[in-house]
CSV table of C-alpha atoms in Angstrom, one decimal:
chain,number,residue,atom,x,y,z
A,1,MET,CA,173.8,-7.7,215.0
A,2,ALA,CA,177.4,-8.4,213.4
A,3,ASP,CA,180.1,-5.5,213.0
A,4,SER,CA,182.4,-7.3,210.4
A,5,PRO,CA,181.5,-6.3,206.9
A,6,GLY,CA,180.0,-8.2,204.0
A,7,PRO,CA,182.5,-10.4,202.1
A,8,ALA,CA,183.9,-8.6,198.8
A,9,GLY,CA,181.2,-7.3,196.2
A,10,CYS,CA,178.1,-8.0,198.6
A,11,PRO,CA,176.4,-4.2,200.2
A,12,ARG,CA,176.9,-3.7,204.1
A,13,ALA,CA,173.7,-3.6,204.7
A,14,ALA,CA,171.6,-4.9,208.0
A,15,PRO,CA,172.4,-9.2,208.3
A,16,ALA,CA,169.3,-10.9,205.2
A,17,VAL,CA,169.4,-14.6,206.4
A,18,GLU,CA,165.8,-14.4,205.0
A,19,PRO,CA,167.8,-15.7,201.3
A,20,VAL,CA,168.8,-18.7,202.1
A,21,LEU,CA,165.4,-19.4,203.8
A,22,PHE,CA,163.3,-18.4,201.2
A,23,LEU,CA,165.5,-21.0,198.4
A,24,GLY,CA,166.0,-23.6,200.7
A,25,THR,CA,162.1,-24.0,200.9
A,26,VAL,CA,161.7,-23.3,196.9
A,27,ALA,CA,163.8,-26.6,197.0
A,28,LEU,CA,161.7,-28.4,199.7
A,29,GLY,CA,158.7,-26.7,197.9
A,30,LEU,CA,159.8,-27.7,194.8
A,31,GLN,CA,160.7,-31.6,195.5
A,32,ALA,CA,159.0,-32.7,197.8
A,33,PRO,CA,155.1,-33.6,195.6
A,34,LEU,CA,156.9,-33.9,193.2
A,35,CYS,CA,159.4,-36.4,194.5
A,36,THR,CA,155.8,-38.2,195.3
A,37,GLN,CA,154.0,-38.1,192.2
A,38,PHE,CA,157.4,-39.5,190.6
A,39,LEU,CA,156.7,-42.4,193.6
A,40,TRP,CA,153.2,-42.7,192.2
A,41,ASP,CA,153.6,-43.1,188.1
A,42,ARG,CA,156.5,-45.2,188.6
A,43,LEU,CA,155.4,-47.2,190.9
A,44,GLY,CA,151.8,-47.6,189.3
A,45,ALA,CA,154.2,-48.5,185.8
A,46,GLU,CA,155.6,-51.5,187.9
A,47,LEU,CA,151.7,-52.4,189.0
A,48,GLY,CA,150.8,-51.5,185.3
A,49,TYR,CA,148.2,-49.5,187.1
A,50,ASN,CA,146.8,-47.5,184.8
A,51,GLY,CA,144.0,-45.1,186.6
A,52,SER,CA,147.0,-42.5,187.9
A,53,ALA,CA,144.7,-39.0,187.8
A,54,ALA,CA,147.9,-37.8,187.6
A,55,SER,CA,149.0,-39.3,184.3
A,56,GLY,CA,146.0,-37.5,183.9
A,57,SER,CA,143.5,-40.2,182.4
A,58,ALA,CA,140.0,-40.1,183.3
A,59,GLY,CA,139.1,-44.1,184.8
A,60,CYS,CA,140.8,-42.7,188.8
A,61,GLY,CA,137.0,-41.7,189.7
A,62,ASN,CA,134.9,-44.3,188.0
A,63,ALA,CA,137.7,-47.6,188.9
A,64,SER,CA,135.8,-50.6,191.4
A,65,GLY,CA,136.6,-53.7,191.5
A,66,ALA,CA,140.1,-55.0,190.6
A,67,GLY,CA,141.4,-51.0,189.3
A,68,ASP,CA,139.3,-50.7,193.2
A,69,LEU,CA,141.7,-52.6,195.2
A,70,ARG,CA,144.8,-52.1,192.7
A,71,GLN,CA,144.9,-48.5,192.5
A,72,GLN,CA,144.7,-49.4,197.0
A,73,GLU,CA,147.7,-51.4,196.6
A,74,LEU,CA,149.6,-48.3,194.8
A,75,GLU,CA,148.6,-46.7,197.4
A,76,THR,CA,150.1,-48.7,200.4
A,77,LEU,CA,152.8,-48.7,197.5
A,78,ALA,CA,153.7,-45.2,197.6
A,79,SER,CA,152.9,-44.7,201.0
A,80,HIS,CA,155.3,-47.2,202.0
A,81,TRP,CA,158.0,-46.4,200.4
A,82,ASN,CA,157.2,-42.3,201.4
A,83,LEU,CA,158.2,-43.2,204.9
A,84,TYR,CA,161.3,-45.1,203.9
A,85,ILE,CA,163.2,-43.2,202.4
A,86,ASN,CA,162.1,-40.0,205.2
A,87,LEU,CA,162.8,-42.3,207.4
A,88,ALA,CA,166.6,-42.4,206.1
A,89,GLY,CA,167.3,-39.2,206.0
A,90,PHE,CA,165.7,-37.8,209.3
A,91,PHE,CA,167.3,-40.7,211.9
A,92,VAL,CA,171.1,-39.1,210.1
A,93,GLY,CA,169.3,-35.5,211.0
A,94,LEU,CA,168.1,-36.3,214.2
A,95,PHE,CA,172.2,-36.0,215.6
A,96,SER,CA,173.5,-34.0,212.3
A,97,VAL,CA,171.5,-31.5,213.5
A,98,THR,CA,171.8,-31.1,217.0
A,99,LEU,CA,175.7,-30.9,216.5
A,100,PHE,CA,176.3,-28.1,214.4
A,101,GLY,CA,173.4,-26.0,216.3
A,102,PRO,CA,175.3,-25.9,219.3
A,103,TRP,CA,178.5,-25.3,217.0
A,104,SER,CA,177.4,-22.1,215.4
A,105,ASP,CA,177.4,-20.8,218.7
A,106,SER,CA,180.4,-21.0,218.4
A,107,VAL,CA,182.1,-20.9,214.4
A,108,GLY,CA,179.5,-18.5,213.4
A,109,ARG,CA,175.9,-19.1,211.8
A,110,ARG,CA,177.4,-18.9,207.7
A,111,PRO,CA,178.9,-22.6,208.4
A,112,ALA,CA,175.7,-23.9,209.6
A,113,LEU,CA,173.4,-22.8,206.3
A,114,ILE,CA,176.5,-23.5,203.7
A,115,LEU,CA,176.9,-27.0,204.4
A,116,PRO,CA,173.4,-28.5,204.4
A,117,ALA,CA,171.7,-26.3,201.8
A,118,VAL,CA,175.0,-28.2,199.5
A,119,GLY,CA,174.0,-31.5,201.0
A,120,MET,CA,170.3,-30.4,199.4
A,121,ALA,CA,171.8,-30.1,196.2
A,122,LEU,CA,173.8,-33.9,196.6
A,123,GLN,CA,170.2,-34.9,196.9
A,124,ALA,CA,168.9,-33.6,194.1
A,125,ALA,CA,171.8,-34.2,191.1
A,126,ILE,CA,171.5,-38.3,193.2
A,127,TYR,CA,167.2,-37.8,192.1
A,128,LEU,CA,167.8,-36.6,188.6
A,129,LEU,CA,170.2,-39.8,188.9
A,130,VAL,CA,167.6,-41.8,189.4
A,131,MET,CA,165.6,-40.5,186.3
A,132,TYR,CA,168.1,-40.0,183.8
A,133,LEU,CA,169.1,-43.7,185.0
A,134,ARG,CA,165.3,-44.8,185.4
A,135,LEU,CA,167.4,-46.5,188.7
A,136,HIS,CA,165.4,-48.1,191.3
A,137,VAL,CA,163.6,-45.9,194.1
A,138,GLY,CA,165.3,-47.7,196.3
A,139,TYR,CA,168.1,-45.3,195.4
A,140,PHE,CA,166.0,-42.1,196.7
A,141,LEU,CA,167.4,-43.6,200.9
A,142,LEU,CA,171.6,-42.4,199.4
A,143,GLY,CA,170.3,-39.0,198.5
A,144,ARG,CA,168.3,-38.4,201.5
A,145,ILE,CA,170.4,-40.0,204.3
A,146,LEU,CA,174.2,-37.9,202.3
A,147,CYS,CA,171.5,-34.7,202.7
A,148,GLY,CA,170.4,-35.5,206.5
A,149,LEU,CA,174.5,-36.4,206.8
A,150,MET,CA,175.4,-33.1,205.9
A,151,GLY,CA,172.4,-31.5,208.6
A,152,ASP,CA,169.3,-31.1,205.5
A,153,TYR,CA,166.3,-28.9,205.9
A,154,ASN,CA,166.0,-28.8,209.3
A,155,LEU,CA,169.3,-27.4,209.8
A,156,ILE,CA,168.5,-24.2,207.3
A,157,LEU,CA,165.6,-23.4,209.5
A,158,ALA,CA,168.0,-24.1,213.3
A,159,SER,CA,170.2,-22.0,211.4
A,160,CYS,CA,168.0,-19.1,209.9
A,161,PHE,CA,165.9,-19.0,213.1
A,162,ALA,CA,169.0,-18.6,215.9
A,163,TYR,CA,170.3,-16.1,213.0
A,164,VAL,CA,166.5,-13.7,213.6
A,165,ALA,CA,166.9,-14.2,217.1
A,166,ASP,CA,170.6,-12.8,216.6
A,167,ILE,CA,170.1,-9.8,215.8
A,168,SER,CA,166.1,-8.8,217.3
A,169,ASP,CA,165.8,-7.9,220.7
A,170,GLN,CA,163.3,-9.7,222.7
A,171,ARG,CA,159.9,-7.0,221.3
A,172,SER,CA,160.3,-7.5,218.0
A,173,ARG,CA,161.6,-10.9,218.6
A,174,THR,CA,157.3,-12.4,217.6
A,175,PHE,CA,157.2,-10.3,214.6
A,176,ARG,CA,160.4,-11.2,213.3
A,177,ILE,CA,160.1,-14.6,213.7
A,178,ALA,CA,156.6,-14.0,212.0
A,179,ILE,CA,158.2,-13.2,208.6
A,180,LEU,CA,160.8,-16.2,208.2
A,181,GLU,CA,158.1,-18.2,208.4
A,182,ALA,CA,156.6,-16.2,206.1
A,183,CYS,CA,159.3,-16.7,203.9
A,184,LEU,CA,158.4,-19.9,204.0
A,185,GLY,CA,154.9,-19.5,202.7
A,186,VAL,CA,155.4,-17.3,200.0
A,187,ALA,CA,159.0,-19.9,198.8
A,188,GLY,CA,155.8,-23.1,198.7
A,189,MET,CA,152.9,-21.4,197.4
A,190,LEU,CA,155.5,-20.3,194.5
A,191,ALA,CA,157.9,-23.9,194.1
A,192,SER,CA,154.1,-25.0,194.2
A,193,ILE,CA,151.9,-23.1,191.2
A,194,ILE,CA,155.8,-23.9,190.0
A,195,GLY,CA,156.5,-27.5,189.9
A,196,GLY,CA,152.6,-28.5,189.7
A,197,GLN,CA,152.4,-26.7,186.0
A,198,TRP,CA,155.8,-27.0,185.2
A,199,ARG,CA,155.8,-31.4,185.8
A,200,LYS,CA,152.4,-31.3,183.1
A,201,ALA,CA,154.2,-30.2,181.2
A,202,GLN,CA,157.9,-31.1,180.7
A,203,GLY,CA,158.0,-34.4,183.0
A,204,TYR,CA,160.9,-34.6,186.9
A,205,ILE,CA,163.5,-34.2,185.6
A,206,ASN,CA,163.7,-30.3,183.7
A,207,PRO,CA,161.2,-29.7,187.6
A,208,PHE,CA,164.8,-31.8,189.7
A,209,TRP,CA,167.1,-29.3,187.8
A,210,LEU,CA,165.9,-25.7,189.2
A,211,VAL,CA,165.8,-28.0,192.3
A,212,PHE,CA,169.3,-28.2,192.1
A,213,ALA,CA,169.9,-25.2,190.5
A,214,VAL,CA,168.4,-23.0,194.1
A,215,SER,CA,170.0,-24.9,196.3
A,216,LEU,CA,173.2,-24.1,195.3
A,217,ALA,CA,172.5,-20.4,194.8
A,218,ALA,CA,171.4,-20.8,198.9
A,219,ALA,CA,174.8,-22.1,199.6
A,220,LEU,CA,177.0,-19.2,198.1
A,221,TYR,CA,174.4,-16.4,199.5
A,222,ALA,CA,176.1,-17.7,202.9
A,223,ALA,CA,179.2,-18.1,201.1
A,224,LEU,CA,179.6,-14.6,199.5
A,225,CYS,CA,176.9,-12.6,201.0
A,226,LEU,CA,175.5,-13.2,204.0
A,227,GLN,CA,177.6,-11.5,206.8
A,228,GLU,CA,177.9,-13.1,210.6
A,229,SER,CA,175.3,-13.0,213.0
A,230,VAL,CA,178.0,-14.4,216.6
A,231,LYS,CA,179.6,-10.9,218.1
A,232,GLU,CA,182.6,-13.0,219.1
A,233,ARG,CA,183.0,-15.8,216.8
A,234,LYS,CA,185.9,-18.1,218.6
A,235,PRO,CA,187.0,-21.5,217.4
A,236,ALA,CA,185.5,-24.6,218.2
A,237,LYS,CA,185.3,-28.5,217.5
A,238,LEU,CA,183.3,-30.2,215.5
A,239,PHE,CA,182.9,-33.6,216.2
A,240,THR,CA,183.4,-33.4,220.0
A,241,LEU,CA,179.8,-34.6,223.0
A,242,SER,CA,180.3,-30.8,223.7
A,243,HIS,CA,177.4,-29.7,221.4
A,244,TYR,CA,175.4,-32.6,222.8
A,245,VAL,CA,175.6,-31.9,226.0
A,246,SER,CA,175.4,-28.4,225.8
A,247,VAL,CA,171.7,-28.6,224.1
A,248,TYR,CA,171.1,-31.5,227.1
A,249,ARG,CA,171.3,-28.7,229.7
A,250,LEU,CA,169.0,-26.1,228.7
A,251,TYR,CA,166.4,-28.6,229.9
A,252,ALA,CA,168.3,-30.3,232.7
A,253,ALA,CA,170.7,-27.5,234.3
A,254,PRO,CA,170.7,-25.7,237.3
A,255,GLY,CA,168.3,-22.4,237.6
A,256,TYR,CA,165.2,-21.4,237.4
A,257,GLN,CA,162.6,-24.5,237.2
A,258,ARG,CA,159.4,-22.7,236.7
A,259,SER,CA,161.2,-21.5,233.0
A,260,ARG,CA,162.8,-25.8,232.8
A,261,GLN,CA,159.0,-27.2,232.4
A,262,LYS,CA,158.1,-24.4,230.4
A,263,LEU,CA,161.0,-24.9,228.0
A,264,ALA,CA,160.0,-28.5,228.1
A,265,LEU,CA,155.9,-27.6,227.5
A,266,TYR,CA,156.5,-25.2,225.4
A,267,SER,CA,158.4,-27.6,223.1
A,268,LEU,CA,155.8,-30.6,224.1
A,269,THR,CA,153.6,-28.9,222.4
A,270,PHE,CA,156.3,-26.9,219.5
A,271,PHE,CA,156.2,-31.0,218.6
A,272,LEU,CA,152.4,-32.1,218.5
A,273,ILE,CA,152.0,-28.6,215.9
A,274,VAL,CA,154.3,-29.3,213.9
A,275,THR,CA,154.0,-33.6,213.9
A,276,ILE,CA,150.6,-32.9,213.4
A,277,HIS,CA,151.4,-30.7,210.1
A,278,PHE,CA,153.9,-32.6,209.3
A,279,GLY,CA,151.4,-35.8,208.4
A,280,ALA,CA,149.3,-33.6,207.0
A,281,LYS,CA,151.2,-32.1,204.0
A,282,ASP,CA,152.4,-36.2,204.2
A,283,VAL,CA,149.0,-37.5,202.4
A,284,PHE,CA,148.0,-34.4,201.0
A,285,VAL,CA,149.1,-35.5,198.0
A,286,LEU,CA,148.3,-39.5,197.5
A,287,TYR,CA,144.6,-38.7,198.8
A,288,GLU,CA,143.7,-35.7,196.5
A,289,LEU,CA,144.9,-38.3,193.6
A,290,SER,CA,143.6,-41.0,194.1
A,291,SER,CA,139.2,-41.4,194.1
A,292,PRO,CA,137.1,-39.7,194.8
A,293,LEU,CA,138.7,-36.2,194.6
A,294,CYS,CA,141.9,-38.1,192.1
A,295,TRP,CA,143.3,-34.5,191.2
A,296,GLY,CA,145.5,-33.8,188.3
A,297,SER,CA,149.3,-32.6,188.3
A,298,ASP,CA,148.7,-29.5,188.1
A,299,LEU,CA,145.6,-29.1,191.2
A,300,ILE,CA,148.3,-30.5,193.2
A,301,GLY,CA,149.8,-27.8,193.0
A,302,TYR,CA,147.2,-25.2,193.7
A,303,GLY,CA,146.2,-27.1,196.5
A,304,SER,CA,150.2,-27.0,197.8
A,305,ALA,CA,150.2,-23.7,197.0
A,306,ALA,CA,147.0,-23.0,199.3
A,307,SER,CA,148.1,-24.8,202.1
A,308,TYR,CA,151.6,-22.5,201.6
A,309,LEU,CA,149.6,-18.7,202.2
A,310,THR,CA,148.4,-19.7,205.3
A,311,TYR,CA,152.5,-18.3,206.1
A,312,LEU,CA,150.6,-14.7,204.2
A,313,SER,CA,147.6,-15.1,206.4
A,314,SER,CA,148.8,-15.8,209.3
A,315,LEU,CA,152.1,-13.0,209.1
A,316,ALA,CA,148.7,-10.7,208.7
A,317,GLY,CA,146.6,-11.8,211.3
A,318,LEU,CA,149.7,-12.2,214.4
A,319,ARG,CA,150.0,-8.4,213.6
A,320,ALA,CA,147.0,-7.8,213.9
A,321,LEU,CA,146.1,-9.2,217.3
A,322,GLN,CA,148.9,-8.5,217.9
A,323,LEU,CA,147.5,-5.3,218.6
A,324,CYS,CA,145.0,-6.5,220.9
A,325,LEU,CA,145.9,-9.8,222.1
A,326,GLU,CA,148.6,-11.6,224.3
A,327,ASP,CA,150.5,-14.0,222.2
A,328,ALA,CA,149.3,-17.0,223.8
A,329,TRP,CA,145.9,-16.3,222.9
A,330,VAL,CA,147.7,-15.0,219.1
A,331,ALA,CA,148.3,-18.9,219.0
A,332,GLU,CA,145.3,-20.3,220.8
A,333,LEU,CA,143.1,-18.7,217.7
A,334,GLY,CA,144.8,-21.0,215.4
A,335,LEU,CA,144.9,-23.7,217.2
A,336,LEU,CA,141.0,-23.1,215.8
A,337,SER,CA,141.8,-21.6,213.1
A,338,ASN,CA,144.2,-25.7,211.8
A,339,VAL,CA,141.5,-28.0,213.8
A,340,SER,CA,138.7,-27.0,211.9
A,341,GLY,CA,140.3,-27.2,208.4
A,342,LEU,CA,141.6,-30.3,209.7
A,343,VAL,CA,137.9,-31.7,210.6
A,344,VAL,CA,136.8,-29.8,207.0
A,345,ILE,CA,139.9,-31.5,204.9
A,346,SER,CA,139.0,-35.0,206.8
A,347,LEU,CA,135.1,-34.6,205.2
A,348,ALA,CA,136.3,-33.2,201.6
A,349,SER,CA,134.6,-34.9,198.7
A,350,THR,CA,134.8,-32.8,196.5
A,351,THR,CA,137.0,-30.1,194.6
A,352,PRO,CA,135.1,-27.3,196.0
A,353,LEU,CA,135.0,-28.6,199.2
A,354,MET,CA,138.3,-29.3,199.7
A,355,PHE,CA,140.0,-26.1,199.0
A,356,THR,CA,136.9,-25.0,201.2
A,357,GLY,CA,139.1,-27.0,204.4
A,358,TYR,CA,142.3,-25.4,203.0
A,359,GLY,CA,141.2,-21.5,203.4
A,360,ILE,CA,139.8,-22.0,207.2
A,361,LEU,CA,143.7,-23.0,208.0
A,362,PHE,CA,143.9,-19.0,206.7
A,363,LEU,CA,145.4,-19.0,210.8
A,364,SER,CA,146.5,-22.4,211.3
A,365,MET,CA,150.6,-20.6,211.6
A,366,ALA,CA,150.4,-18.6,214.2
A,367,ALA,CA,150.9,-20.7,216.5
A,368,THR,CA,154.6,-21.6,215.8
A,369,PRO,CA,156.3,-18.6,215.3
A,370,VAL,CA,154.3,-17.5,218.6
A,371,ILE,CA,156.2,-21.0,219.8
A,372,ARG,CA,159.6,-20.7,218.6
A,373,ALA,CA,159.7,-17.0,220.1
A,374,LYS,CA,158.5,-18.0,223.8
A,375,LEU,CA,161.7,-21.0,223.3
A,376,SER,CA,163.9,-18.2,222.3
A,377,LYS,CA,163.0,-15.8,224.9
A,378,LEU,CA,163.6,-18.7,227.9
A,379,VAL,CA,167.6,-18.9,227.3
A,380,ASP,CA,170.5,-17.1,227.6
A,381,GLU,CA,172.1,-15.3,223.8
A,382,LYS,CA,175.0,-17.2,223.8
A,383,ASP,CA,172.2,-20.6,224.1
A,384,GLN,CA,170.4,-19.4,220.6
A,385,GLY,CA,172.1,-22.2,218.8
A,386,ALA,CA,171.9,-24.4,220.9
A,387,LEU,CA,168.6,-23.5,221.1
A,388,PHE,CA,167.5,-23.6,217.8
A,389,ALA,CA,168.9,-27.4,217.6
A,390,SER,CA,166.9,-29.2,219.8
A,391,VAL,CA,164.4,-27.4,217.8
A,392,ALA,CA,165.4,-28.1,214.6
A,393,CYS,CA,166.2,-31.9,216.4
A,394,VAL,CA,162.4,-32.0,217.8
A,395,GLU,CA,161.0,-30.9,214.0
A,396,GLY,CA,163.3,-34.2,212.8
A,397,LEU,CA,161.2,-36.4,215.4
A,398,CYS,CA,158.5,-34.4,214.4
A,399,SER,CA,158.9,-35.9,210.9
A,400,LEU,CA,159.7,-39.4,212.0
A,401,VAL,CA,157.0,-39.7,213.7
A,402,ALA,CA,154.3,-38.0,211.8
A,403,THR,CA,155.7,-39.6,208.0
A,404,GLY,CA,156.0,-43.2,210.7
A,405,VAL,CA,151.9,-42.8,212.0
A,406,PHE,CA,149.9,-40.7,209.1
A,407,ASN,CA,152.3,-43.1,206.4
A,408,ALA,CA,150.6,-46.2,208.5
A,409,LEU,CA,147.3,-44.7,209.3
A,410,TYR,CA,146.1,-43.8,205.4
A,411,PRO,CA,145.7,-47.2,204.0
A,412,ALA,CA,144.9,-48.6,207.6
A,413,SER,CA,142.4,-46.3,207.3
A,414,LEU,CA,141.1,-46.2,204.0
A,415,HIS,CA,138.3,-49.5,204.3
A,416,PHE,CA,136.4,-46.8,206.6
A,417,MET,CA,137.1,-43.0,206.7
A,418,LYS,CA,139.6,-42.0,203.9
A,419,GLY,CA,139.9,-38.6,205.8
A,420,PHE,CA,140.0,-40.5,209.8
A,421,PRO,CA,144.7,-39.1,209.1
A,422,PHE,CA,143.0,-35.4,209.3
A,423,LEU,CA,140.4,-36.0,212.0
A,424,PHE,CA,142.8,-37.7,214.4
A,425,GLY,CA,145.0,-35.0,214.2
A,426,ALA,CA,142.4,-32.4,214.6
A,427,ILE,CA,141.8,-34.5,218.1
A,428,ILE,CA,145.4,-34.5,218.4
A,429,LEU,CA,145.8,-30.8,218.2
A,430,LEU,CA,143.0,-30.3,221.8
A,431,VAL,CA,146.6,-31.2,223.4
A,432,PRO,CA,148.8,-28.3,222.9
A,433,ALA,CA,146.0,-26.4,223.1
A,434,ALA,CA,144.8,-27.5,226.4
A,435,LEU,CA,149.0,-26.7,228.0
A,436,ILE,CA,149.2,-23.0,226.1
A,437,GLY,CA,146.1,-21.9,227.4
A,438,TRP,CA,146.9,-23.4,231.3
A,439,ILE,CA,151.0,-22.0,230.8
A,440,GLU,CA,149.1,-18.7,229.7
A,441,ILE,CA,147.0,-18.1,233.4
A,442,LEU,CA,149.3,-19.6,235.5
A,443,ASP,CA,152.2,-16.8,233.9
A,444,THR,CA,148.8,-14.3,234.9
A,445,THR,CA,147.9,-15.5,238.3
A,446,PRO,CA,149.9,-13.0,240.6
A,447,ARG,CA,152.0,-16.1,242.9
A,448,TYR,CA,153.3,-16.8,239.3
A,449,GLY,CA,155.0,-13.3,238.4
A,450,HIS,CA,158.5,-12.8,238.9
A,451,PHE,CA,158.6,-15.2,236.1
A,452,THR,CA,156.8,-13.4,233.7
A,453,ASP,CA,160.3,-11.2,232.4
A,454,ALA,CA,161.1,-15.3,231.3
A,455,SER,CA,158.2,-15.8,229.0
């Protein structure tokens, strides 16, 4: 824990990075579904489609003939624009996160928290200009690129998790990381409920002003109130290849081969789990907007809130299950919950069945804090920034792959099974379940007992 006092005007208490993550997640939780709905409405108006559930029309479920073809055309177009906008940010963010993360190991975490929050505020400002001036939705690409250059939301995640690793011991780290992930759930749930109701009452512009405001608030909190967690700070150049080399060394430097293998395998499991999580989220709104569900913005808000509620239920489940199970087996139960929920959602044709699927996902977020904690314990304290930068890099790649696969798979599967992307995700999750079980079994074998401390 950092010994230096906080900035003037703020209490000298234990470091609390949760407000930064909370505010950043509120901004993202408001922006993501609203952006998809805005694309749906704007592109639907250009196509002359009047059956949008988001606009409250009763014609969604009764679309047939030319109307049904037009709905499919709109779904495909909106899905593709989601793909283009996300690609624009992720390609840039993939490199900026791995630059800023290792840099924060030297200069401290606070700069790596301020920059992406400012970037999210700039992105919201550009989105507002598009709405006020009725510019083409292609200008959303500019906002995503600027945000990506400053690290994007993934850098906030990486810096917050590195911050928690700085101030926690190995014994408590899994639960501390789970608490941080629970902040994601609380913020996302709040943002989803507010966003859905607010959009229905006042349209898109006012909710996006809130996105701008909370992004700025996150930057100001990190700049003025947050204590530094890096004990020994030192000046370091930002634009240098050494930051990328430090990430590479985590996986390739000489050392215990078993530890490097576990680092790679846990990174692979994390990649698969988060890819499915991001991919499913990308198409949830489109799946809910169109027939047979035909949800309005209020139900979409409640659905997003239900998906974020899994962070809190997973935290409670993790805490309870840790009393009788090893962390790895808790992660396995989380994956079982995830697979079962996605299977139910893939078959959902009614609102009660869709919410049943959300309910079954109650433990689905238990796996990711376990994997983050295990990865953190495999590297030195001085490399936590580089590690979580690499994890954020993996998350950026997850978003890239998820956006490409699911936004392409969804329109391609409309003619034979609308929920096929969720079923596909459930099948893929069997792979990380097998990998985690295999690593845990090897670790409990006497032959590998001397590697246990590294896990």
